[in-house]
């Protein structure tokens, strides 16, 4: 089983090296070349994810005493995969005129478009802030209610226990009186 794992490891290493090389080329490309490279990298990333899944299955079949070493290697590979995906995402938008136009409007020189986008984003930010404040207020209120309920329940339990103790004392006194009457009448 470990030989299958090691084979998958080698395939993963080769594939991630290819992906890393291609990711470095993406920011320098434009148009259809960039789209083609992005599509190829996405395909290779999917292959790498599938390899990780296969490796994960192999680790599950390894005896528990040997599994620790392979599990730590898997964590390392997953971290590497996450880094590759983050690098890929950054490379897609680096030096991209499309992203610049999307952020600034159709033409980067239009101050009216920039102003309108800024106002829209400011309003959106204010709405989000109000929703966050409302959510915080609810959290504060709901945090208080359970504390109140628990305190109330504890008080009720204490009162019930006190009533039970008083009842037990009354029963004990009644039992004592009945027993003493019974003894005095028979003696």
PDB file of N, CA and C in Angstrom, residues 19 33 92-93 106 131 144 159:
ATOM      1  N   UNK A  19       2.433  22.942 -12.304  1.00  0.00           N
ATOM      2  CA  UNK A  19       1.451  23.994 -11.987  1.00  0.00           C
ATOM      3  C   UNK A  19       2.175  25.262 -11.552  1.00  0.00           C
ATOM      4  N   UNK A  33      -4.433  33.610 -24.920  1.00  0.00           N
ATOM      5  CA  UNK A  33      -3.322  32.841 -24.340  1.00  0.00           C
ATOM      6  C   UNK A  33      -3.504  32.696 -22.832  1.00  0.00           C
ATOM      7  N   UNK A  92      -3.970  35.200 -11.500  1.00  0.00           N
ATOM      8  CA  UNK A  92      -5.025  35.487 -12.479  1.00  0.00           C
ATOM      9  C   UNK A  92      -5.364  36.973 -12.505  1.00  0.00           C
ATOM     10  N   UNK A  93      -5.242  37.636 -11.350  1.00  0.00           N
ATOM     11  CA  UNK A  93      -5.635  39.043 -11.310  1.00  0.00           C
ATOM     12  C   UNK A  93      -4.445  39.999 -11.356  1.00  0.00           C
ATOM     13  N   UNK A 106     -15.598  51.486 -16.605  1.00  0.00           N
ATOM     14  CA  UNK A 106     -15.261  51.098 -17.974  1.00  0.00           C
ATOM     15  C   UNK A 106     -13.940  51.685 -18.431  1.00  0.00           C
ATOM     16  N   UNK A 131     -26.203  46.211   9.629  1.00  0.00           N
ATOM     17  CA  UNK A 131     -26.588  44.810   9.850  1.00  0.00           C
ATOM     18  C   UNK A 131     -25.692  44.152  10.896  1.00  0.00           C
ATOM     19  N   UNK A 144     -27.870  37.449  27.219  1.00  0.00           N
ATOM     20  CA  UNK A 144     -28.416  37.793  28.521  1.00  0.00           C
ATOM     21  C   UNK A 144     -29.569  36.877  28.894  1.00  0.00           C
ATOM     22  N   UNK A 159     -35.842  26.827  45.873  1.00  0.00           N
ATOM     23  CA  UNK A 159     -37.131  26.967  46.568  1.00  0.00           C
ATOM     24  C   UNK A 159     -37.814  25.613  46.685  1.00  0.00           C
TER      25      UNK A 159
END
